[in-house]
Coordinates of C-alpha atoms in Angstrom, one line a residue:
M1221 CA 67.3 -26.0 26.5
I1222 CA 63.7 -24.5 25.1
E1223 CA 61.7 -27.2 24.2
L1224 CA 58.4 -27.0 22.0
H1225 CA 56.2 -28.0 24.9
D1226 CA 57.5 -25.0 26.5
L1227 CA 57.0 -21.7 24.4
R1228 CA 54.5 -20.1 25.0
S1229 CA 52.5 -17.4 22.6
P1230 CA 53.3 -13.7 23.8
S1231 CA 50.1 -12.4 26.5
P1232 CA 47.8 -10.0 23.7
R1233 CA 47.6 -7.9 27.0
R1234 CA 49.5 -6.9 28.5
P1235 CA 49.5 -7.0 32.5
R1236 CA 47.8 -4.4 34.6
K1237 CA 50.4 -2.2 36.5
R1238 CA 49.9 -3.0 40.1
V1239 CA 50.7 -0.2 41.7
G1240 CA 51.7 1.5 45.5
R1241 CA 52.8 -2.2 46.5
G1242 CA 56.2 -0.6 48.3
P1243 CA 59.0 1.4 46.7
G1244 CA 60.8 -1.6 45.4
S1245 CA 58.0 -1.8 42.3
G1246 CA 58.5 1.7 41.1
K1247 CA 55.1 2.6 41.4
G1248 CA 55.1 2.9 45.0
K1249 CA 54.2 5.9 48.0
T1250 CA 52.7 8.2 45.9
S1251 CA 52.3 4.7 42.6
G1252 CA 53.0 7.6 39.8
R1253 CA 50.7 10.2 40.4
G1254 CA 53.2 13.0 41.7
D1255 CA 52.6 15.1 45.1
K1256 CA 50.2 16.7 45.9
G1257 CA 48.0 18.5 43.7
Q1258 CA 43.5 17.5 42.3
N1259 CA 45.1 14.3 40.1
S1260 CA 46.7 13.1 42.7
R1261 CA 43.3 12.8 45.0
S1262 CA 40.8 10.3 44.4
G1263 CA 37.8 11.1 41.9
G1264 CA 40.7 14.4 40.7
G1265 CA 41.3 15.5 37.9
V1266 CA 39.3 17.6 35.0
P1267 CA 36.5 16.9 33.5
A1268 CA 37.2 16.0 29.8
W1269 CA 35.6 18.6 28.3
F1270 CA 36.3 21.5 31.1
E1271 CA 37.9 24.1 29.6
G1272 CA 40.4 25.7 32.0
G1273 CA 37.2 28.0 33.9
Q1274 CA 37.4 29.4 29.5
M1275 CA 33.2 29.6 28.5
P1276 CA 32.3 26.4 27.7
L1277 CA 31.6 25.6 23.5
Q1278 CA 28.5 24.7 24.6
R1279 CA 27.0 27.0 26.2
R1280 CA 29.6 30.0 22.9
I1281 CA 27.5 28.1 20.5
P1282 CA 24.3 30.0 19.4
K1283 CA 21.4 27.8 20.1
R1284 CA 18.3 27.3 17.4
G1285 CA 15.3 25.7 16.5
F1286 CA 13.1 23.9 18.5
K1287 CA 12.5 19.8 19.4
N1288 CA 8.8 19.5 20.3
R1289 CA 8.3 16.4 22.6
N1290 CA 4.6 15.9 21.0
R1291 CA 5.5 15.6 17.9
K1292 CA 4.1 12.6 16.4
E1293 CA 6.1 10.6 13.6
Y1294 CA 3.7 9.1 11.4
Q1295 CA 4.9 6.7 8.8
V1296 CA 4.5 7.9 5.0
V1297 CA 2.7 6.7 2.7
N1298 CA 2.4 8.6 -1.0
V1299 CA -1.1 8.0 -3.2
G1300 CA 1.0 7.4 -6.6
D1301 CA 2.3 4.2 -4.9
L1302 CA -1.3 3.1 -3.6
G1303 CA -0.9 1.0 -6.4
R1304 CA 1.0 -1.5 -5.0
V1305 CA -1.6 -2.8 -3.1
S1306 CA -4.2 -5.5 -3.7
G1307 CA -7.6 -4.4 -2.0
A1308 CA -8.5 -1.9 0.7
A1309 CA -5.4 -0.1 1.9
T1310 CA -4.8 -0.6 5.3
P1311 CA -1.6 -1.3 7.0
E1312 CA -1.8 -4.4 7.6
A1313 CA -1.4 -4.8 3.6
L1314 CA 0.8 -1.8 3.2
R1315 CA 3.1 -3.5 5.5
A1316 CA 2.4 -6.5 3.3
A1317 CA 2.9 -4.2 -0.1
G1318 CA 6.4 -3.4 1.6
L1319 CA 5.3 0.5 2.0
I1320 CA 5.4 0.8 5.4
R1321 CA 7.7 -0.8 8.1
S1322 CA 5.8 -1.3 10.9
L1323 CA 2.4 -1.3 12.4
R1324 CA 2.7 0.4 15.6
V1325 CA 4.2 3.3 14.3
P1326 CA 0.5 5.4 12.9
V1327 CA 0.3 5.9 9.1
K1328 CA -0.5 8.8 6.5
L1329 CA -1.2 9.1 3.2
L1330 CA 0.1 12.1 1.2
G1331 CA -0.9 14.1 -1.9
G1332 CA 1.9 12.7 -4.1
G1333 CA 1.8 10.8 -7.3
E1334 CA -1.7 10.4 -9.0
I1335 CA -4.3 7.5 -8.6
E1336 CA -6.0 5.7 -10.7
S1337 CA -8.6 3.1 -9.8
A1338 CA -10.9 3.6 -6.5
I1339 CA -9.7 2.4 -3.5
E1340 CA -10.8 2.4 0.0
C1341 CA -8.1 3.7 2.6
S1342 CA -7.7 3.2 6.4
V1343 CA -4.9 5.2 8.0
H1344 CA -4.4 8.0 10.8
A1345 CA -4.2 10.7 8.5
A1346 CA -4.5 11.5 5.4
S1347 CA -3.8 14.8 4.0
A1348 CA -6.0 17.1 2.5
S1349 CA -4.4 16.5 -1.3
A1350 CA -4.2 12.6 -0.7
R1351 CA -7.9 12.2 0.4
R1352 CA -8.8 14.9 -2.7
K1353 CA -7.7 12.4 -5.7
I1354 CA -8.1 9.3 -3.7
E1355 CA -12.4 10.8 -3.9
A1356 CA -12.5 12.2 -7.7
A1357 CA -10.6 8.6 -8.4
G1358 CA -14.5 6.7 -6.4
G1359 CA -12.6 5.3 -3.4
S1360 CA -13.0 6.9 0.1
V1361 CA -10.5 7.7 3.0
T1362 CA -11.3 6.3 6.9
V1363 CA -9.1 8.2 10.3
L1364 CA -8.5 5.5 12.1
G1365 CA -8.9 6.9 16.1
T1366 CA -5.9 4.9 16.6
G1367 CA -2.0 5.8 16.8
G1368 CA -2.6 8.8 18.9
G1369 CA -2.6 12.9 17.6
A1370 CA -4.7 11.3 14.3
T1371 CA -6.5 14.0 12.7
A1372 CA -10.6 13.8 12.5
P1373 CA -11.8 13.6 9.3
D1374 CA -12.9 17.1 9.2
G1375 CA -8.7 18.0 9.4
G1376 CA -9.3 18.8 13.0
K1377 CA -11.5 22.4 13.0
D1378 CA -14.2 22.7 15.4
D1379 CA -16.7 24.6 13.5

């Protein structure tokens, strides 16, 4: 008679099928792979994306666009948001104000919004409209040299 201490819960996993263990196992000799052919060999079979020799989908679809490997990703801050920063707008101050996420990624100032007070900005790049608005309000923009790919204060023009 079964006692409570003899009960076992059924395992959540089915035990692994042991193939190639003789004819009595039901999976002996060819181990359930059938006789001969590509799929009976070790390493046999075709990749999941193989279409039987038909021109594969990734080659049938037209390719478009271009991905620049040397692109510099900036964290952007609009001029209108600079009112949330107390004092000079440095990357550290922008981070403290919650306008950027990381100090490792360069910061670019864009001209969205309006600015009322004069503010000193030190960023890695700035758009011409942002520079105009800040200077019109009596502030100044300093372009930091770090961050790789930062533009020169004159916009990178060679005269």
